[in-house]
Amino acid sequence: AGVGGLAAGYEHTCAWTTGGGALCWGRNDQGTLGDGTRTDRPTPTTVSGLTSGVAAISAKGYHTCALTSGGGALCWGLGGFGQLGDGAGTSRDTPTAVSGLGSGVAAITTGYYHSCALTTSGGVLCWGDNGQGQLGDETLSTRLTPTAVSGLGSGVVAISAGDFDTCALTSGGGVLCWGYNS
């Protein structure tokens, strides 16, 4: 199978294949590569349990998230800020399901310590660190599970996270952003 796409984190890179497999390489002291170890890998290594069914990957900082072909969200790596979305707030060496997002996800994006998902209904959910308002829920509270972005329950067609901010493209062609704005 060929390469379907690439995603680069702070010190790691991941790829998904046209056959739906996931591979990562680079620094792994936070479990960022998802291979069940904390061993750095200089060459592509299969992500545990993800030999098929991966539609996209997003990597940033020291965590990685995958969108499955069934519309589910999985994350792994550094998790101390809740950026894995599984409710635990701890790091994971292998992919773990994002709470409540076993299906219905159209896209996923990762910031430095937060993650967001675009739902198939055009809504946006975010989780993780929120110290700069990057989750868009009108608070600065860290969230360990997906939380709705205020005012974006529908009408969004694309999302992208920066290190400490997030933006959405609406179906009307508008762009909305929230988070770090110095």
Short mmCIF file of C-alpha atoms in Angstrom, two decimals:
data_model
loop_
_atom_site.label_atom_id
_atom_site.label_comp_id
_atom_site.label_asym_id
_atom_site.label_seq_id
_atom_site.Cartn_x
_atom_site.Cartn_y
_atom_site.Cartn_z
CA ALA A 1 0.00 0.00 0.00
CA GLY A 2 1.17 3.54 -0.71
CA VAL A 3 1.24 6.55 1.59
CA GLY A 4 -2.17 8.18 2.08
CA GLY A 5 -0.83 11.14 4.06
CA LEU A 6 1.64 12.46 6.64
CA ALA A 7 1.36 14.27 9.96
CA ALA A 8 4.31 15.84 11.82
CA GLY A 9 4.41 16.38 15.56
CA TYR A 10 7.05 18.20 17.58
CA GLU A 11 9.61 15.38 17.44
CA HIS A 12 7.75 12.60 15.65
CA THR A 13 6.09 11.92 12.31
CA CYS A 14 3.25 9.60 11.37
CA ALA A 15 1.81 8.35 8.11
CA TRP A 16 -1.26 6.47 7.09
CA THR A 17 -1.24 4.14 4.15
CA THR A 18 -3.75 3.83 1.33
CA GLY A 19 -4.59 0.48 2.93
CA GLY A 20 -5.52 2.22 6.20
CA GLY A 21 -2.50 1.30 8.28
CA ALA A 22 -0.73 3.71 10.65
CA LEU A 23 3.04 4.12 11.02
CA CYS A 24 5.00 6.51 13.26
CA TRP A 25 8.68 7.25 13.88
CA GLY A 26 10.88 9.61 15.91
CA ARG A 27 10.94 10.46 19.62
CA ASN A 28 8.81 8.18 21.79
CA ASP A 29 9.50 8.95 25.46
CA GLN A 30 5.82 9.92 25.93
CA GLY A 31 4.38 6.96 23.97
CA THR A 32 3.91 9.30 21.01
CA LEU A 33 4.49 6.57 18.42
CA GLY A 34 1.71 4.34 19.77
CA ASP A 35 3.69 1.12 19.42
CA GLY A 36 3.32 0.10 23.08
CA THR A 37 6.87 1.16 24.01
CA ARG A 38 8.77 4.28 25.01
CA THR A 39 11.63 3.47 22.61
CA ASP A 40 12.63 6.05 19.99
CA ARG A 41 12.29 4.71 16.43
CA PRO A 42 14.41 6.03 13.52
CA THR A 43 12.26 4.23 10.93
CA PRO A 44 8.47 3.84 10.47
CA THR A 45 6.94 1.50 13.06
CA THR A 46 3.40 0.12 13.01
CA VAL A 47 1.05 1.77 15.52
CA SER A 48 -0.34 -0.92 17.82
CA GLY A 49 -3.65 -2.28 16.53
CA LEU A 50 -3.78 0.05 13.52
CA THR A 51 -2.80 -2.09 10.55
CA SER A 52 -6.04 -1.08 8.77
CA GLY A 53 -9.05 1.20 9.17
CA VAL A 54 -7.22 4.55 9.49
CA ALA A 55 -8.54 7.40 7.33
CA ALA A 56 -6.36 10.26 8.66
CA ILE A 57 -3.85 11.17 11.38
CA SER A 58 -3.07 14.44 13.16
CA ALA A 59 0.08 14.93 15.23
CA LYS A 60 1.25 17.91 17.25
CA GLY A 61 3.35 18.31 20.37
CA TYR A 62 3.78 14.89 21.96
CA HIS A 63 0.45 13.29 21.09
CA THR A 64 -1.20 11.83 18.03
CA CYS A 65 -4.82 11.21 17.04
CA ALA A 66 -6.31 9.10 14.27
CA LEU A 67 -9.64 9.19 12.47
CA THR A 68 -10.88 5.72 11.62
CA SER A 69 -12.67 4.84 8.42
CA GLY A 70 -15.75 4.18 10.59
CA GLY A 71 -15.72 7.76 11.88
CA GLY A 72 -14.17 7.04 15.27
CA ALA A 73 -11.38 8.95 17.04
CA LEU A 74 -8.34 7.39 18.74
CA CYS A 75 -5.46 9.20 20.46
CA TRP A 76 -2.13 8.25 22.08
CA GLY A 77 1.01 9.78 23.60
CA LEU A 78 1.27 12.55 26.21
CA GLY A 79 -2.06 12.90 27.99
CA GLY A 80 -1.47 14.90 31.16
CA PHE A 81 -3.55 17.82 29.90
CA GLY A 82 -6.48 15.64 28.80
CA GLN A 83 -5.52 15.90 25.12
CA LEU A 84 -6.22 12.20 24.54
CA GLY A 85 -9.90 12.70 25.41
CA ASP A 86 -10.38 9.38 27.19
CA GLY A 87 -11.28 10.95 30.53
CA ALA A 88 -8.15 9.76 32.34
CA GLY A 89 -5.72 12.65 31.87
CA THR A 90 -2.76 10.25 31.63
CA SER A 91 -0.34 9.31 28.85
CA ARG A 92 -0.99 6.23 26.70
CA ASP A 93 1.55 4.13 24.78
CA THR A 94 -1.11 2.69 22.45
CA PRO A 95 -4.22 4.14 20.78
CA THR A 96 -7.17 4.72 23.10
CA ALA A 97 -10.73 5.60 22.13
CA VAL A 98 -11.78 9.22 22.60
CA SER A 99 -14.76 9.26 24.96
CA GLY A 100 -18.07 9.38 23.08
CA LEU A 101 -16.43 9.49 19.64
CA GLY A 102 -16.64 5.90 18.46
CA SER A 103 -18.41 7.15 15.34
CA GLY A 104 -19.70 10.36 13.79
CA VAL A 105 -16.32 12.08 13.34
CA ALA A 106 -15.51 13.63 9.94
CA ALA A 107 -12.08 15.14 10.78
CA ILE A 108 -9.64 15.43 13.67
CA THR A 109 -6.96 17.99 14.51
CA THR A 110 -4.40 18.30 17.28
CA GLY A 111 -2.89 21.32 18.95
CA TYR A 112 0.06 21.28 21.30
CA TYR A 113 -1.93 20.15 24.37
CA HIS A 114 -5.47 19.96 22.94
CA SER A 115 -7.42 18.12 20.26
CA CYS A 116 -10.63 18.79 18.34
CA ALA A 117 -13.02 16.82 16.18
CA LEU A 118 -15.40 17.88 13.42
CA THR A 119 -18.56 15.80 13.55
CA THR A 120 -20.42 14.51 10.52
CA SER A 121 -23.24 16.91 11.47
CA GLY A 122 -20.87 19.89 11.18
CA GLY A 123 -20.33 20.48 14.89
CA VAL A 124 -16.99 20.94 16.66
CA LEU A 125 -15.87 19.28 19.90
CA CYS A 126 -12.56 19.96 21.66
CA TRP A 127 -10.71 18.56 24.69
CA GLY A 128 -7.47 18.99 26.63
CA ASP A 129 -5.67 22.11 27.87
CA ASN A 130 -7.76 25.28 27.73
CA GLY A 131 -5.50 27.84 29.38
CA GLN A 132 -5.70 30.11 26.32
CA GLY A 133 -9.35 29.38 25.48
CA GLN A 134 -8.33 27.00 22.67
CA LEU A 135 -11.29 24.70 23.38
CA GLY A 136 -13.79 27.44 22.58
CA ASP A 137 -16.24 26.59 25.36
CA GLU A 138 -16.17 30.08 26.95
CA THR A 139 -14.04 28.86 29.88
CA LEU A 140 -10.37 28.37 30.61
CA SER A 141 -11.00 24.94 32.19
CA THR A 142 -9.11 21.83 31.08
CA ARG A 143 -11.45 19.18 29.67
CA LEU A 144 -10.62 15.46 29.81
CA THR A 145 -13.38 14.52 27.35
CA PRO A 146 -14.84 16.17 24.24
CA THR A 147 -16.74 19.40 24.92
CA ALA A 148 -18.86 21.34 22.44
CA VAL A 149 -17.38 24.55 21.03
CA SER A 150 -19.82 27.38 21.80
CA GLY A 151 -21.92 28.34 18.80
CA LEU A 152 -20.51 25.62 16.55
CA GLY A 153 -23.05 22.82 16.83
CA SER A 154 -23.41 22.73 13.03
CA GLY A 155 -22.34 24.47 9.84
CA VAL A 156 -18.59 23.74 10.00
CA VAL A 157 -16.82 22.01 7.08
CA ALA A 158 -13.16 22.02 8.23
CA ILE A 159 -11.08 22.56 11.39
CA SER A 160 -7.42 23.21 12.11
CA ALA A 161 -5.60 23.57 15.43
CA GLY A 162 -2.47 25.62 16.01
CA ASP A 163 -0.33 25.17 19.09
CA PHE A 164 -2.73 27.03 21.42
CA ASP A 165 -5.58 28.08 19.12
CA THR A 166 -8.17 26.53 16.82
CA CYS A 167 -9.97 27.68 13.67
CA ALA A 168 -13.07 26.50 11.80
CA LEU A 169 -14.21 27.02 8.22
CA THR A 170 -17.99 27.39 7.93
CA SER A 171 -20.18 26.17 5.10
CA GLY A 172 -20.82 29.84 4.20
CA GLY A 173 -17.09 30.40 3.65
CA GLY A 174 -16.41 32.21 6.93
CA VAL A 175 -13.53 31.50 9.26
CA LEU A 176 -13.82 31.55 13.05
CA CYS A 177 -10.85 31.25 15.42
CA TRP A 178 -10.40 31.08 19.19
CA GLY A 179 -7.58 30.68 21.69
CA TYR A 180 -4.15 32.29 22.02
CA ASN A 181 -4.17 35.77 20.47
CA SER A 182 -1.09 37.67 21.63
#
